[in-house]
PDB file of C-alpha atoms and ligand atoms in Angstrom:
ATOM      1  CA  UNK J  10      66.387 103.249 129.005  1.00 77.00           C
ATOM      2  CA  UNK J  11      64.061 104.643 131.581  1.00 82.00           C
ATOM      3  CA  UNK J  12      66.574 104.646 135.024  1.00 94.00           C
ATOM      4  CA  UNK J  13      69.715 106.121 132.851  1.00 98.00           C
ATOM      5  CA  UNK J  14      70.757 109.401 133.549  1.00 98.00           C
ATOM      6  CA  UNK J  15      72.142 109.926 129.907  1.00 98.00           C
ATOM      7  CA  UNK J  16      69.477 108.653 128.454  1.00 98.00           C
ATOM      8  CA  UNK J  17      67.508 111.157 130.400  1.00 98.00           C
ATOM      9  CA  UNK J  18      69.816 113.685 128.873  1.00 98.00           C
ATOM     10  CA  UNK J  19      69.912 112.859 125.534  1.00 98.00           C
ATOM     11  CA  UNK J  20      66.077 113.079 125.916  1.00 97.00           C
ATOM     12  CA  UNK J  21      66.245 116.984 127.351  1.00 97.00           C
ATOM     13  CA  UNK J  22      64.739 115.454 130.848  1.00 97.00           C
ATOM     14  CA  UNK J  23      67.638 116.539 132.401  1.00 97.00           C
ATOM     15  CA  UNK J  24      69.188 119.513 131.713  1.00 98.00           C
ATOM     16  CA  UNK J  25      73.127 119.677 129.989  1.00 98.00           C
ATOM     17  CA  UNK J  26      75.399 122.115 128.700  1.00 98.00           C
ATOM     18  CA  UNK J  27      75.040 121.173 125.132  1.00 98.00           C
ATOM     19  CA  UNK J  28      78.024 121.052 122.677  1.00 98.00           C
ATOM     20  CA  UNK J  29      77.003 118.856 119.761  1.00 98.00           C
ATOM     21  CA  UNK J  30      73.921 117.133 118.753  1.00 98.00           C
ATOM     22  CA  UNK J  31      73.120 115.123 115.863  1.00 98.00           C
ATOM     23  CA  UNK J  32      70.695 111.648 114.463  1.00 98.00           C
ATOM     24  CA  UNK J  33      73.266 109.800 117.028  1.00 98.00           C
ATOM     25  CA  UNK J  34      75.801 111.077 118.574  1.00 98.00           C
ATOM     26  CA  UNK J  35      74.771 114.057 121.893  1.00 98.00           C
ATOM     27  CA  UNK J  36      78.316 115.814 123.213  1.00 98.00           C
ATOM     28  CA  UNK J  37      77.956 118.219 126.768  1.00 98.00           C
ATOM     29  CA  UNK J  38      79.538 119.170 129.508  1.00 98.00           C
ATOM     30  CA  UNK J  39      80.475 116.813 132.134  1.00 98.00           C
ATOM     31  CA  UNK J  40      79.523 118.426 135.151  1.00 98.00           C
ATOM     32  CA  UNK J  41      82.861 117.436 137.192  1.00 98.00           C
ATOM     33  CA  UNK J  42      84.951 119.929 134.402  1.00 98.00           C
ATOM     34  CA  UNK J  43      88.125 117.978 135.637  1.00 98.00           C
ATOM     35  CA  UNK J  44      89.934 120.376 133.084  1.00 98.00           C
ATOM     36  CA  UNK J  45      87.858 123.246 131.579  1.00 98.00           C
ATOM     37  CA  UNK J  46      85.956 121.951 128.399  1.00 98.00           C
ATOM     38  CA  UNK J  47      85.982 118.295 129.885  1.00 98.00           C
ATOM     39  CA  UNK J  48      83.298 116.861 127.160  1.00 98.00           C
ATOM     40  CA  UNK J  49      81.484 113.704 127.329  1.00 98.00           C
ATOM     41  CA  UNK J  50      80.568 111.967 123.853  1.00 98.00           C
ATOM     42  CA  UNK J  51      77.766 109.942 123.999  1.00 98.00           C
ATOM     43  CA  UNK J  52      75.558 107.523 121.401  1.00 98.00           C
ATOM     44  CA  UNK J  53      71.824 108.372 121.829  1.00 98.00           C
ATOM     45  CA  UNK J  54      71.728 104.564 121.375  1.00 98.00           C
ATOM     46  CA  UNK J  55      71.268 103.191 125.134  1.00 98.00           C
ATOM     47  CA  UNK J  56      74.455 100.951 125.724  1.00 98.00           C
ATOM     48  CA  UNK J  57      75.972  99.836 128.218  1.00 98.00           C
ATOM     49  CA  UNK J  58      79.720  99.988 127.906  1.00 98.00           C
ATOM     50  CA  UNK J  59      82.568  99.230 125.406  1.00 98.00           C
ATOM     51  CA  UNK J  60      81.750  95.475 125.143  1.00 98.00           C
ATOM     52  CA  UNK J  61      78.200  95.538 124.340  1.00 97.00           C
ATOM     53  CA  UNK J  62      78.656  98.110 122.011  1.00 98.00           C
ATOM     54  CA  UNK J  63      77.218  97.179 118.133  1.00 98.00           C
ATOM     55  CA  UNK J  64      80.018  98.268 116.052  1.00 98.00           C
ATOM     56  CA  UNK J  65      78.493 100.436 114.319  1.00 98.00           C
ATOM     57  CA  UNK J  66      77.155 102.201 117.099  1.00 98.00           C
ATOM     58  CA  UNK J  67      80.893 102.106 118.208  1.00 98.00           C
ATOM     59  CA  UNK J  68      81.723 103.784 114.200  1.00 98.00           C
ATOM     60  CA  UNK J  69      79.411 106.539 114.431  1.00 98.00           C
ATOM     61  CA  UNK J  70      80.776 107.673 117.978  1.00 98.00           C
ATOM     62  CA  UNK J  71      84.314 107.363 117.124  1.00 98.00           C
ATOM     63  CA  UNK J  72      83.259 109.580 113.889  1.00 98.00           C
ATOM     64  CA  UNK J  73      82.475 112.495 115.838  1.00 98.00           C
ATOM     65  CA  UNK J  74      85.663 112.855 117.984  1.00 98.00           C
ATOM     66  CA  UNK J  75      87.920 114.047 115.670  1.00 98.00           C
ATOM     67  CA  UNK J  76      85.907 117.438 115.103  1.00 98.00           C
ATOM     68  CA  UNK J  77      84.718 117.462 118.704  1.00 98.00           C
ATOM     69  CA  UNK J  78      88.238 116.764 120.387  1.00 98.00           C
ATOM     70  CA  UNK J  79      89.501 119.449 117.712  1.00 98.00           C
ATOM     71  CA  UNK J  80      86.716 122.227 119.049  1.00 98.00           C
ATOM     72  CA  UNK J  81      87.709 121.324 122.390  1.00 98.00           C
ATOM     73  CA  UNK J  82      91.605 122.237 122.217  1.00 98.00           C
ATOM     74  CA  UNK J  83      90.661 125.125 120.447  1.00 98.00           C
ATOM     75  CA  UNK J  84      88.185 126.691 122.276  1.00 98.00           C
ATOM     76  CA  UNK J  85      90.452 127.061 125.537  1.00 96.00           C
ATOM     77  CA  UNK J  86      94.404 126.643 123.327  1.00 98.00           C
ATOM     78  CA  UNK J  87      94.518 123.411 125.293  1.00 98.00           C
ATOM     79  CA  UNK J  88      97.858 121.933 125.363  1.00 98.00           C
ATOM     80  CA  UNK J  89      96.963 118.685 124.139  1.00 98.00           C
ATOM     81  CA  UNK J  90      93.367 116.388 124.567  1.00 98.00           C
ATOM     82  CA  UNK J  91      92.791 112.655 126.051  1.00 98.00           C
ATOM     83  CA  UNK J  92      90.420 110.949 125.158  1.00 98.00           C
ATOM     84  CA  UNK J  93      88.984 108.406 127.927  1.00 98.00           C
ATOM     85  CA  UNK J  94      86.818 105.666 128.217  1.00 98.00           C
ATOM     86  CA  UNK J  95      85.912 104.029 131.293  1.00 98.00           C
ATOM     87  CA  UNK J  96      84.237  99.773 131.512  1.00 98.00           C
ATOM     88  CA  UNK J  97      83.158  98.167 134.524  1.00 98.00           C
ATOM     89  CA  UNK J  98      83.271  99.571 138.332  1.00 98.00           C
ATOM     90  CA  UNK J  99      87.085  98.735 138.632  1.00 97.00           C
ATOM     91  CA  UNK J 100      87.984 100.639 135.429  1.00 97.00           C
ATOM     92  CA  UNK J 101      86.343 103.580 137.134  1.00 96.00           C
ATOM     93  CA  UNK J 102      82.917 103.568 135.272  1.00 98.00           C
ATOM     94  CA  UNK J 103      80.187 105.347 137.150  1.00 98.00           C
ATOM     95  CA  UNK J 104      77.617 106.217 134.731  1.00 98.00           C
ATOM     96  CA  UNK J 105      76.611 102.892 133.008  1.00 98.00           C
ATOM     97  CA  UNK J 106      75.672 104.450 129.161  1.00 98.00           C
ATOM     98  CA  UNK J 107      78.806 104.362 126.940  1.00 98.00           C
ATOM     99  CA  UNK J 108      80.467 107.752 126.575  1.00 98.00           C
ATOM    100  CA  UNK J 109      83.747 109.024 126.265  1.00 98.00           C
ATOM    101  CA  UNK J 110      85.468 111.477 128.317  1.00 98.00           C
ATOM    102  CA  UNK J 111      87.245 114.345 126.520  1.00 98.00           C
ATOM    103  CA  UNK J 112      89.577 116.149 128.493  1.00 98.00           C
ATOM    104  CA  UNK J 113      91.649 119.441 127.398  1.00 98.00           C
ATOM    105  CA  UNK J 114      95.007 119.331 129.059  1.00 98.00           C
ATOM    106  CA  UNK J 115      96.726 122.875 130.486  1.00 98.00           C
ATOM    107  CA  UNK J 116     100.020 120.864 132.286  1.00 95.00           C
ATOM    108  CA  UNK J 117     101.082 119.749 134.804  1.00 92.00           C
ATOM    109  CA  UNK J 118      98.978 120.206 137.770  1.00 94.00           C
ATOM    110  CA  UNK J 119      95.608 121.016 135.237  1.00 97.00           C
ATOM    111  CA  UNK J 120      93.548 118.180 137.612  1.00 95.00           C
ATOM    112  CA  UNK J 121      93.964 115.060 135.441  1.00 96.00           C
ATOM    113  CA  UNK J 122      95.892 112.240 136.169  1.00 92.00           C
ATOM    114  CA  UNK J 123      96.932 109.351 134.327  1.00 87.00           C
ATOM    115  CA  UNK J 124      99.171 106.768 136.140  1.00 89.00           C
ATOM    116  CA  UNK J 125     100.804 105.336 133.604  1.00 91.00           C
ATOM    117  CA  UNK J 126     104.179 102.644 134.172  1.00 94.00           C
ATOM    118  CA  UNK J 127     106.504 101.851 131.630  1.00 95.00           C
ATOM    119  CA  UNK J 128     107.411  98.047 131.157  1.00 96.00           C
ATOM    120  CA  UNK J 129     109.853  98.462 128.076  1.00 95.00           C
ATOM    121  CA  UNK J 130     112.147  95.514 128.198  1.00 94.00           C
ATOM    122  CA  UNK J 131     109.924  93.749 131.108  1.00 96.00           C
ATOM    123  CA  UNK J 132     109.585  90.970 128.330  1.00 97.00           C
ATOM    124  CA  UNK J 133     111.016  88.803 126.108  1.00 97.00           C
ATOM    125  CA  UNK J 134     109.576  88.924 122.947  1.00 97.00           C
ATOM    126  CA  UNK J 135     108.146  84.851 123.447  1.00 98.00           C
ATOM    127  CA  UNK J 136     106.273  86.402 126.416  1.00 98.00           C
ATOM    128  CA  UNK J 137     104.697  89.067 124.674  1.00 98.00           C
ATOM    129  CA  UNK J 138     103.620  86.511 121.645  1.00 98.00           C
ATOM    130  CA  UNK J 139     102.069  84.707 124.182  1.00 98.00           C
ATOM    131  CA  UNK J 140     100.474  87.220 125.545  1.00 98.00           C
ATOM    132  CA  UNK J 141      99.170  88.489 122.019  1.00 98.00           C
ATOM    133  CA  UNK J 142      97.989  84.619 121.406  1.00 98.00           C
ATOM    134  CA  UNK J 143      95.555  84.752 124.685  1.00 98.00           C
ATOM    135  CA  UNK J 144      93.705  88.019 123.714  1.00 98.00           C
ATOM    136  CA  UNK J 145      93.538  87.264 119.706  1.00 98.00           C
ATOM    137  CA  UNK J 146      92.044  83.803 120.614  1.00 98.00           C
ATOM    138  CA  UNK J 147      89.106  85.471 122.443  1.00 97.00           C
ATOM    139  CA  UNK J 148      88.283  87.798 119.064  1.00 97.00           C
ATOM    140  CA  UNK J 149      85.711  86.219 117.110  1.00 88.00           C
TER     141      UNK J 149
HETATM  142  P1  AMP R 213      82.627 107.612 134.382  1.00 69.99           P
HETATM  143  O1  AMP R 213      83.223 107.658 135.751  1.00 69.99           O
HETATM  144  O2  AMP R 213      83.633 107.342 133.297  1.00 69.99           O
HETATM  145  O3  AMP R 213      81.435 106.678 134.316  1.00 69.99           O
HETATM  146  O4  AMP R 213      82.108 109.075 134.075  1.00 69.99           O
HETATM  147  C1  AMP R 213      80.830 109.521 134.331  1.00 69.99           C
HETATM  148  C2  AMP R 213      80.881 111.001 134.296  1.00 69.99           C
HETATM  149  O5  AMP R 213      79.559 111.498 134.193  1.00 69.99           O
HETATM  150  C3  AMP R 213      81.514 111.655 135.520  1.00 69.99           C
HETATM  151  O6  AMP R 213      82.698 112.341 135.133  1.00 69.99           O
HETATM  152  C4  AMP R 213      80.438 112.594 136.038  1.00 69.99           C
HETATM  153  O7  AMP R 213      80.935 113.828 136.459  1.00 69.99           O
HETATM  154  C5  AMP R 213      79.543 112.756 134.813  1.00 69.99           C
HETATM  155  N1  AMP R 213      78.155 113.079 135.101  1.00 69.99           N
HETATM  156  C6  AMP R 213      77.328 112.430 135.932  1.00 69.99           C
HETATM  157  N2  AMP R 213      76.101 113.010 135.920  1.00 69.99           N
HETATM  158  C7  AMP R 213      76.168 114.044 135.034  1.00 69.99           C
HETATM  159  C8  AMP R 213      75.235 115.028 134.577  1.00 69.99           C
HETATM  160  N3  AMP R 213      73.980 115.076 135.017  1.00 69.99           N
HETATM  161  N4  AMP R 213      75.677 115.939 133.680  1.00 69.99           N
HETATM  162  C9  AMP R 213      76.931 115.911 133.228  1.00 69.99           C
HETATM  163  N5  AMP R 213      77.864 115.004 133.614  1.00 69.99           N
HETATM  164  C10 AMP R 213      77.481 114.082 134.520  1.00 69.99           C
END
């Protein structure tokens, strides 16, 4: 795609810090470094985000993070590794080519933050069937 900045990337128009290449997966830098190591996993494949993803596109990235996310703890002993994904504006998405964020965590107070609230006994179990019911009756 001609106006996408990762596209431009995976095409060496734009210049990256390179961690993994191959026929369709590209892996660099992300230029923020929220943690050191932060690492973006991209398909070479233009797409847009999670939902208009072909699944296998979606396989062959999801392939790759185990050894990536693996060279990324170990490279820097990170404590631990997130892996992130951001759809749509409110979800935070910014760059509007798939990729997943891969951030090395160093504790507390390493730059990332996850807001994350636990609801454990919120609901009743009915509720939660219901709520199950809504979202399987949208996968086709
Ligand atoms: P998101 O907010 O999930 O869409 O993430 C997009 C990410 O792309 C941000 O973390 C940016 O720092 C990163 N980014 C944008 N332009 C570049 C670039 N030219 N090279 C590396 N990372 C970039």
């Amino acid at each position: 795609m001609t106006d996408c900045i990762f596209c431009k990337i995976v095409d060496g128009d734009i210049p990256s810090a390179k961690v993994y290449e191959d026929e369709e997966v590209y892996a660099f830098l992300d230029i923020s470094q929220v943690t050191k190591g932060h690492t973006l996993v991209i398909p070479k494949q233009h797409t847009k985000n999670i939902y208009e993803t072909h699944p296998q596109v979606a396989s062959n990235l999801f392939a790759r993070l185990p050894k990536i996310a693996s060279a990324v703890k170990e490279a820097f002993q990170a404590d631990g590794v997130n892996i992130v994904n951001n759809n749509d504006e409110a979800a935070h998405q910014s760059v509007f080519h798939l990729h997943i964020h891969v951030l090395p965590r160093y504790g507390k107070g390493d730059g990332f933050g996850l807001k994350w609230e636990d609801n454990s006994g919120k609901y009743t179990q009915d509720q939660l069937t219901e709520t199950a019911h809504s979202i399987a009756s949208k996968i086709s």
